[in-house]
Coordinates of C-alpha atoms and ligand atoms in Angstrom, one line a residue:
M847 CA 58.5 161.1 35.6
E848 CA 57.0 158.1 37.4
C849 CA 54.8 158.5 40.5
A850 CA 56.1 156.8 43.7
Q851 CA 54.0 156.0 46.8
L852 CA 57.0 156.4 49.1
V853 CA 60.6 157.2 48.9
I854 CA 63.0 156.6 51.7
K855 CA 65.9 158.8 50.9
N856 CA 69.5 158.7 52.3
A857 CA 68.8 155.2 53.6
N858 CA 71.5 153.1 55.3
Y859 CA 69.8 149.8 54.6
Y860 CA 70.4 146.1 55.3
T861 CA 70.5 143.7 52.5
A862 CA 71.9 140.1 52.5
G863 CA 74.2 140.4 55.5
T864 CA 75.6 143.9 54.7
F865 CA 74.6 147.6 54.8
L866 CA 74.3 149.8 51.7
Q867 CA 73.3 153.4 51.0
G868 CA 70.6 154.7 48.6
D869 CA 67.2 156.1 48.0
I870 CA 64.6 153.4 48.1
V871 CA 61.5 153.9 45.9
I872 CA 58.2 152.1 46.5
V873 CA 55.4 151.9 44.0
D874 CA 52.2 149.9 44.7
G875 CA 53.7 148.4 47.8
K876 CA 56.8 147.0 46.1
I877 CA 60.4 148.2 45.9
V878 CA 60.9 149.3 42.3
A879 CA 64.2 151.1 42.4
I880 CA 67.2 151.7 44.7
I881 CA 69.1 154.7 43.4
A882 CA 72.3 156.5 44.6
S883 CA 71.5 158.6 47.6
G884 CA 69.9 161.9 46.8
R885 CA 69.2 161.0 43.1
Y886 CA 65.6 159.8 43.3
S887 CA 64.2 163.2 42.5
G888 CA 65.5 163.2 38.9
N889 CA 63.4 160.1 38.2
F890 CA 60.3 160.0 40.5
I891 CA 57.7 162.3 42.0
A892 CA 57.0 161.0 45.5
E893 CA 53.7 161.2 47.4
R894 CA 55.7 160.9 50.6
V895 CA 59.4 161.2 51.3
I896 CA 61.1 160.0 54.5
D897 CA 64.6 161.3 55.0
A898 CA 66.4 158.4 56.8
S899 CA 69.6 160.3 57.5
G900 CA 70.9 159.3 60.8
Y901 CA 68.7 156.2 61.0
T902 CA 69.1 152.6 60.0
V903 CA 66.6 151.0 57.6
L904 CA 65.9 147.3 58.3
P905 CA 63.7 144.9 56.4
G906 CA 60.3 144.8 58.0
L907 CA 60.7 142.9 61.3
I908 CA 58.4 139.9 62.0
D909 CA 57.4 138.8 65.4
S910 CA 57.4 135.0 65.2
H911 CA 55.3 134.4 68.3
V912 CA 52.2 136.3 69.4
H913 CA 48.9 135.5 71.1
F914 CA 46.3 138.0 70.0
R915 CA 43.4 136.0 71.7
E916 CA 40.9 136.4 68.9
P917 CA 38.5 134.7 68.6
G918 CA 37.6 133.8 72.2
H919 CA 39.3 136.3 74.6
T920 CA 39.1 139.8 73.1
E921 CA 38.9 141.3 76.5
R922 CA 42.7 140.4 76.7
E923 CA 43.6 141.5 73.1
D924 CA 42.2 141.4 69.6
F925 CA 43.7 141.7 66.1
F926 CA 43.3 145.4 66.0
S927 CA 44.8 146.2 69.5
G928 CA 47.5 143.5 69.0
S929 CA 48.5 144.7 65.6
C930 CA 48.6 148.4 66.7
A931 CA 51.0 147.1 69.5
A932 CA 53.0 145.3 66.8
A933 CA 53.3 148.5 64.7
A934 CA 54.3 150.5 67.7
G935 CA 56.9 147.9 68.5
G936 CA 58.4 148.1 65.0
F937 CA 56.9 144.9 63.5
T938 CA 55.5 144.8 60.0
A939 CA 54.2 141.3 60.4
Y940 CA 53.6 138.6 63.0
R941 CA 52.9 134.9 63.3
V942 CA 49.9 134.3 65.4
M943 CA 49.5 131.2 67.6
P944 CA 46.4 128.9 67.3
N945 CA 45.4 128.5 71.0
V946 CA 42.3 130.7 70.6
N947 CA 38.7 129.6 71.1
P948 CA 37.8 127.9 68.9
P949 CA 41.2 127.0 67.6
P950 CA 41.9 126.8 63.8
F951 CA 41.9 122.9 63.7
D952 CA 40.1 122.7 60.3
T953 CA 39.7 125.0 57.3
A954 CA 36.3 126.4 58.4
H955 CA 37.8 127.6 61.7
L956 CA 40.9 128.8 60.0
N957 CA 38.9 130.9 57.6
D958 CA 37.1 132.5 60.6
C959 CA 40.5 133.6 62.0
V960 CA 41.7 134.9 58.6
I961 CA 38.6 137.0 58.1
L962 CA 38.8 138.5 61.6
A963 CA 42.5 139.3 61.1
E964 CA 42.0 140.7 57.6
Q965 CA 39.3 143.0 58.9
K966 CA 41.2 144.3 61.9
S967 CA 45.0 143.9 61.5
I968 CA 47.0 146.9 60.5
V969 CA 50.2 144.9 59.7
D970 CA 50.6 141.6 57.8
F971 CA 50.1 138.3 59.5
M972 CA 50.8 134.6 59.2
I973 CA 49.0 131.8 61.0
L974 CA 50.0 128.6 62.6
A975 CA 47.1 126.2 62.6
A976 CA 46.3 123.9 65.5
A977 CA 47.7 120.4 65.2
G978 CA 46.9 117.5 67.5
F979 CA 46.2 113.8 67.5
D980 CA 42.5 114.6 67.0
N981 CA 42.7 116.6 63.7
K982 CA 45.5 114.9 61.8
Q983 CA 43.1 114.2 58.9
N984 CA 43.0 118.0 58.3
F985 CA 46.7 118.8 58.0
S986 CA 46.9 118.8 54.2
Q987 CA 43.8 120.9 53.8
L988 CA 45.1 123.4 56.3
L989 CA 48.4 123.7 54.4
N990 CA 46.5 124.2 51.1
A991 CA 44.5 127.0 52.8
G992 CA 47.8 128.9 53.4
V993 CA 49.0 128.3 57.0
V994 CA 52.8 128.5 57.4
G995 CA 52.8 125.5 59.8
F996 CA 51.3 124.0 62.9
K997 CA 51.6 124.2 66.6
T998 CA 51.0 121.5 69.2
F999 CA 51.0 121.4 73.0
L1000 CA 52.3 118.2 74.5
Q1001 CA 49.7 117.6 77.2
P1002 CA 46.2 116.3 77.5
P1003 CA 43.5 119.0 77.2
P1004 CA 42.8 120.6 80.6
V1005 CA 39.7 119.0 82.2
G1006 CA 36.6 120.9 81.3
K1007 CA 38.3 122.7 78.4
E1008 CA 38.3 119.8 75.9
Q1009 CA 36.5 121.9 73.2
E1010 CA 38.8 124.9 73.7
F1011 CA 41.8 122.6 73.2
F1012 CA 40.4 120.4 70.4
G1013 CA 43.1 119.7 67.8
L1014 CA 45.8 121.5 69.8
T1015 CA 47.3 118.6 71.9
A1016 CA 49.2 115.4 71.7
A1017 CA 48.5 113.9 75.2
D1018 CA 51.3 111.3 75.3
D1019 CA 54.2 109.8 73.3
G1020 CA 51.9 107.5 71.4
E1021 CA 49.7 110.4 70.2
L1022 CA 52.7 112.5 69.4
F1023 CA 54.3 109.7 67.3
L1024 CA 51.2 109.0 65.3
M1025 CA 50.6 112.8 64.8
L1026 CA 54.1 113.2 63.4
Q1027 CA 53.6 110.3 61.0
A1028 CA 50.6 112.1 59.6
G1029 CA 52.6 115.3 59.7
A1030 CA 55.4 113.8 57.6
A1031 CA 52.8 112.7 55.0
S1032 CA 51.4 116.3 54.8
N1033 CA 54.9 117.8 54.3
G1034 CA 54.0 120.7 56.7
R1035 CA 56.2 121.9 59.6
F1036 CA 55.1 121.2 63.2
Y1037 CA 56.1 123.5 66.0
F1038 CA 56.1 122.4 69.6
H1039 CA 55.9 123.9 73.0
A1040 CA 58.4 121.5 74.4
E1041 CA 57.9 120.8 78.1
N1042 CA 57.3 117.4 79.7
H1043 CA 53.8 117.8 81.2
Q1044 CA 53.9 114.7 83.4
L1045 CA 57.1 115.8 85.1
I1046 CA 55.8 119.3 85.7
K1047 CA 52.6 118.0 87.3
A1048 CA 54.6 115.7 89.6
L1049 CA 56.9 118.5 90.6
E1050 CA 54.0 120.8 91.3
K1051 CA 52.5 118.2 93.6
Y1052 CA 55.7 117.6 95.4
L1053 CA 56.3 121.4 95.9
H1054 CA 52.7 121.8 97.3
V1055 CA 53.1 118.9 99.7
T1056 CA 56.5 120.1 101.0
G1057 CA 55.2 123.7 101.3
Q1058 CA 57.6 125.3 98.8
E1059 CA 55.0 127.7 97.5
D1060 CA 56.9 131.0 97.1
N1061 CA 57.5 132.5 93.7
S1062 CA 60.3 130.0 93.0
F1063 CA 57.4 127.4 92.8
H1064 CA 57.1 128.4 89.1
Y1065 CA 60.6 127.7 87.9
Q1066 CA 61.1 124.8 90.2
S1067 CA 58.1 123.0 88.9
H1068 CA 58.8 123.9 85.2
A1069 CA 62.3 122.5 85.7
A1070 CA 65.0 122.7 82.9
V1071 CA 65.0 118.9 82.5
A1072 CA 61.3 119.1 81.5
E1073 CA 62.3 121.1 78.4
I1074 CA 65.4 119.1 77.6
E1075 CA 63.6 115.8 77.9
S1076 CA 60.7 117.0 75.7
V1077 CA 63.1 118.4 73.0
A1078 CA 64.9 115.1 72.9
T1079 CA 61.7 113.1 72.5
V1080 CA 60.4 115.3 69.7
L1081 CA 63.7 115.2 67.9
N1082 CA 63.9 111.4 68.1
F1083 CA 60.4 111.0 66.8
A1084 CA 61.0 113.6 64.0
K1085 CA 64.1 111.5 63.0
A1086 CA 62.0 108.3 62.9
T1087 CA 59.1 109.8 61.0
G1088 CA 60.9 112.3 58.7
C1089 CA 58.5 115.0 59.8
K1090 CA 59.7 118.6 59.6
I1091 CA 59.5 120.2 63.0
G1092 CA 60.2 123.4 64.9
F1093 CA 60.5 124.5 68.5
V1094 CA 59.0 127.7 69.8
H1095 CA 60.5 129.6 72.8
I1096 CA 63.6 127.4 73.4
T1097 CA 65.2 128.6 76.7
L1098 CA 68.2 126.3 77.3
P1099 CA 71.7 125.8 75.9
E1100 CA 71.2 122.0 76.4
S1101 CA 68.2 122.1 74.2
C1102 CA 70.1 124.0 71.5
E1103 CA 72.9 121.4 71.6
L1104 CA 70.4 118.6 71.1
I1105 CA 68.9 120.5 68.2
K1106 CA 72.3 121.1 66.6
Q1107 CA 73.2 117.4 66.9
A1108 CA 69.9 116.3 65.3
R1109 CA 70.4 118.8 62.5
G1110 CA 73.7 117.2 61.8
Q1111 CA 71.9 113.8 61.6
G1112 CA 69.4 115.2 59.0
V1113 CA 66.5 116.3 61.1
D1114 CA 64.8 119.3 59.5
V1115 CA 64.2 121.6 62.5
V1116 CA 63.6 125.3 63.0
T1117 CA 64.3 127.0 66.3
E1118 CA 62.9 130.0 68.0
T1119 CA 63.8 131.6 71.3
C1120 CA 62.3 134.7 72.9
F1121 CA 64.1 137.9 73.9
H1122 CA 63.3 137.5 77.6
Y1123 CA 65.2 134.2 77.8
L1124 CA 68.3 136.1 76.6
L1125 CA 67.9 139.2 78.8
F1126 CA 66.3 138.2 82.1
D1127 CA 66.8 135.4 84.6
N1128 CA 64.6 133.8 87.2
S1129 CA 65.4 136.4 89.8
Y1130 CA 62.7 138.5 88.0
I1131 CA 60.2 135.8 89.0
D1132 CA 61.3 136.1 92.6
R1133 CA 60.8 139.9 92.3
F1134 CA 57.8 140.3 90.1
G1135 CA 55.9 137.1 90.7
P1136 CA 53.0 136.6 88.2
Y1137 CA 54.1 139.6 86.1
A1138 CA 57.3 137.7 85.2
K1139 CA 55.5 134.3 84.9
C1140 CA 55.7 132.7 81.5
N1141 CA 56.1 129.2 80.1
P1142 CA 58.7 128.0 79.9
P1143 CA 60.0 130.1 82.8
L1144 CA 62.9 132.5 82.9
R1145 CA 65.9 130.3 83.7
D1146 CA 69.0 130.8 85.9
Q1147 CA 71.9 133.1 85.0
A1148 CA 74.1 130.4 83.5
A1149 CA 71.4 129.2 81.1
R1150 CA 70.5 132.7 80.1
E1151 CA 74.1 133.4 79.3
G1152 CA 74.6 130.0 77.6
L1153 CA 71.8 130.6 75.2
W1154 CA 73.6 133.5 73.5
H1155 CA 76.2 131.3 71.9
Y1156 CA 73.5 129.6 69.8
L1157 CA 72.3 132.9 68.4
F1158 CA 75.6 133.2 66.6
D1159 CA 76.3 129.6 65.6
G1160 CA 73.0 129.5 63.6
T1161 CA 71.2 127.0 65.9
I1162 CA 68.6 129.6 66.8
D1163 CA 66.9 130.8 63.7
M1164 CA 64.6 133.5 65.0
I1165 CA 63.4 135.5 68.0
G1166 CA 59.8 136.2 69.0
S1167 CA 58.2 138.0 71.9
D1168 CA 55.6 135.4 72.9
H1169 CA 53.3 138.4 73.5
A1170 CA 50.7 136.8 75.8
P1171 CA 48.2 139.3 77.2
F1172 CA 45.8 138.8 80.1
T1173 CA 43.5 141.1 82.1
V1174 CA 44.6 142.8 85.3
T1175 CA 42.1 140.6 87.2
E1176 CA 43.4 137.4 85.7
K1177 CA 47.1 138.2 86.6
A1178 CA 46.5 139.4 90.1
I1179 CA 47.2 136.7 92.8
D1180 CA 44.7 136.0 95.5
P1181 CA 46.9 136.7 98.6
K1182 CA 45.6 133.5 100.2
Q1183 CA 46.9 131.5 97.2
G1184 CA 50.2 131.6 95.3
I1185 CA 51.9 132.1 92.0
W1186 CA 50.6 128.9 90.5
Q1187 CA 47.2 130.4 90.4
A1188 CA 48.2 133.2 87.9
P1189 CA 48.2 132.5 84.2
S1190 CA 51.5 132.4 82.3
G1191 CA 52.3 135.1 79.8
I1192 CA 54.0 138.5 79.3
P1193 CA 52.7 141.0 76.7
A1194 CA 56.0 142.2 75.4
I1195 CA 55.7 143.0 71.7
E1196 CA 56.2 146.8 72.4
V1197 CA 59.3 146.4 74.5
M1198 CA 61.2 143.6 72.7
L1199 CA 62.9 145.7 70.0
P1200 CA 64.0 148.6 72.2
L1201 CA 65.5 146.1 74.6
M1202 CA 67.3 144.2 71.8
L1203 CA 68.5 147.5 70.2
D1204 CA 69.9 148.3 73.7
Q1205 CA 72.0 145.1 73.4
V1206 CA 73.3 146.5 70.1
A1207 CA 74.2 149.7 71.9
Q1208 CA 76.0 147.6 74.5
G1209 CA 77.9 145.7 71.8
R1210 CA 76.5 142.3 72.4
L1211 CA 74.7 142.2 69.0
K1212 CA 75.0 143.8 65.7
L1213 CA 72.2 145.5 63.7
A1214 CA 72.8 142.8 61.1
D1215 CA 71.9 140.2 63.7
I1216 CA 68.6 142.0 64.4
A1217 CA 67.8 141.9 60.7
R1218 CA 68.7 138.3 60.4
L1219 CA 67.0 137.0 63.6
F1220 CA 63.8 139.1 63.4
S1221 CA 63.3 139.3 59.6
E1222 CA 65.5 137.5 57.1
N1223 CA 65.5 134.1 58.8
T1224 CA 61.9 134.3 59.8
A1225 CA 60.8 135.0 56.2
K1226 CA 62.9 132.1 55.0
A1227 CA 61.6 129.7 57.5
H1228 CA 58.0 130.4 56.3
G1229 CA 58.5 130.4 52.6
L1230 CA 58.1 134.2 52.3
Y1231 CA 61.7 135.2 51.2
P1232 CA 62.6 137.3 49.3
R1233 CA 59.1 138.9 49.2
K1234 CA 59.5 139.5 52.9
G1235 CA 62.7 139.8 55.0
C1236 CA 64.6 141.5 52.2
I1237 CA 65.3 145.0 50.9
D1238 CA 65.8 144.4 47.2
L1239 CA 64.0 145.1 43.9
G1240 CA 60.7 143.3 43.7
S1241 CA 60.4 142.8 47.5
D1242 CA 57.5 144.2 49.5
G1243 CA 58.0 147.7 50.7
D1244 CA 58.2 146.6 54.4
F1245 CA 60.7 148.5 56.6
T1246 CA 61.5 149.0 60.2
I1247 CA 63.5 152.2 60.5
V1248 CA 65.4 152.5 63.8
D1249 CA 67.2 155.3 65.6
T1250 CA 70.0 153.5 67.4
G1251 CA 71.1 156.6 69.4
S1252 CA 68.0 157.8 71.1
R1253 CA 67.5 157.0 74.8
Q1254 CA 64.1 156.5 76.4
K1255 CA 62.4 154.9 79.3
I1256 CA 59.9 152.1 78.9
S1257 CA 56.5 153.3 80.0
R1258 CA 53.2 151.3 79.8
E1259 CA 51.3 154.6 79.5
K1260 CA 52.5 154.8 75.8
M1261 CA 51.5 151.2 74.9
Y1262 CA 48.8 150.1 72.5
T1263 CA 48.2 146.5 73.9
K1264 CA 45.1 146.1 76.0
A1265 CA 47.3 144.3 78.5
R1266 CA 49.5 147.4 79.2
D1267 CA 48.6 147.4 82.9
I1268 CA 50.2 143.9 83.5
N1269 CA 53.4 145.1 81.8
I1270 CA 55.1 145.6 85.1
M1271 CA 58.5 144.0 84.9
F1272 CA 59.8 146.3 82.2
E1273 CA 58.4 149.6 83.5
G1274 CA 61.0 152.3 83.9
M1275 CA 63.9 150.4 82.1
E1276 CA 66.1 152.7 80.1
T1277 CA 67.1 151.7 76.6
T1278 CA 69.2 153.1 73.8
G1279 CA 67.7 152.6 70.4
M1280 CA 64.1 152.5 69.2
P1281 CA 61.9 152.0 66.1
V1282 CA 60.8 155.3 64.6
Y1283 CA 58.9 154.2 61.5
T1284 CA 57.0 150.9 60.8
I1285 CA 56.1 150.7 57.1
V1286 CA 54.0 147.9 55.6
R1287 CA 53.9 147.7 51.8
G1288 CA 54.7 151.3 51.4
R1289 CA 52.2 152.6 54.0
V1290 CA 53.6 154.2 57.2
V1291 CA 51.6 152.6 60.0
M1292 CA 53.8 154.0 62.9
D1293 CA 55.6 157.3 62.8
H1294 CA 57.7 158.2 66.0
G1295 CA 55.5 156.2 68.3
Q1296 CA 52.1 157.3 66.8
V1297 CA 50.2 154.4 65.2
D1298 CA 47.9 155.1 62.3
K1299 CA 44.7 153.6 63.5
N1300 CA 43.1 154.3 60.1
A1301 CA 45.2 151.4 58.8
R1302 CA 42.8 149.0 60.4
G1303 CA 42.3 146.2 57.9
W1304 CA 45.5 147.0 55.9
G1305 CA 47.1 143.7 57.0
N1306 CA 47.3 140.8 54.6
H1307 CA 47.3 137.1 55.3
L1308 CA 50.8 135.8 54.3
R1309 CA 50.7 132.5 52.6
P1310 CA 54.0 130.7 52.0
E1311 CA 55.1 130.9 48.4
I1312 CA 57.1 127.7 48.8
I1313 CA 56.3 125.0 51.4
C1314 CA 59.2 125.1 53.9
Ligands
LIG747 ZN1 53.3 131.4 73.3

């Protein structure tokens, strides 16, 4: 009899677009056998057995968009608190954004980030390196060091913060074009926060002058056309240079339509949206002010509704949380000032999956869509499939086990993020469906809401196996 690290028995599990039944056996972090339900015990002695009867077993879900603030702002979050929140939220891995201080714009700074995350993260992680006009000579080296891609902000570095933003920005169209030329030569993928900065600045100025300073200031200044225009420019330049690109947190059906057309013309582009653009509209900004403030902003009802179509036609590849923690003091508005003063970001990694499972309960999504948009596609887009994003022989033993029937109320009291106290807009929402186990390479890191803090340092750096 062989010894197994873990057996998930009576599993109803997702694989390649469908659900099958069986006992899943994990040895040394890998799936070594999938046996007819109830039959594992004739072949294996298990250290731990989870009976998944009544639950659904998904491949380990990956949050494609988090800001864990380390190095630089560990008062907001760090790799330990952030990864505990990831495990609590049902995520076995995450992709961390490079706008930390200092940003990973070369291999030395990248290695500093990797070491910190390896020491502290309880789940696996991938890293987007910083890419800008100023560090284009480093792209190939960063790819060789194992990043899954790059991220760029389309704006000049804020005045006084030039060091903090070094290698993260393309200030104008000229810098962007030259950066993409270098990017094409490196064969990496370059992700963009697509909003036209000049237009936003001009609209902000106009709204100040005309005294339109209530909470709508945020979505009026970050107008829809600022995203659409920026997406169009990046797509045009990608077509001209041959650079592989991606968009993070796309919010609008018009942007999706442009991406779809460009794909048809041969542009290699990956698209992410975030759950809040699918579930919430800008009335939440009117209501919750800074606590619903994120960039791009929540859009109007028609845009929110229109985005759903592109989840199902394949234009949107993956969904992330854009978990963006701040301290209570940072988020609070000075009553003499307005919403523009508060930083943009919502720390949502612990609420995303329950809210999306609630959409499954309501019949808008299928569980297979959750597996595809939060795991399978995400692993494929980063050269990690079928090691990740897949329940099959030889894949890593990563699972998110969900209970689709249980009802609960979202409460920030239960959260692991350091930023729980700015998690105001979701408080008290009722959902049907929640993650009950998060399992990383055979190790249970979350069991019915309890995170195993002894798993600190269990997380591995995920390097792409093929460059995508
Ligand atoms: Zn972000």
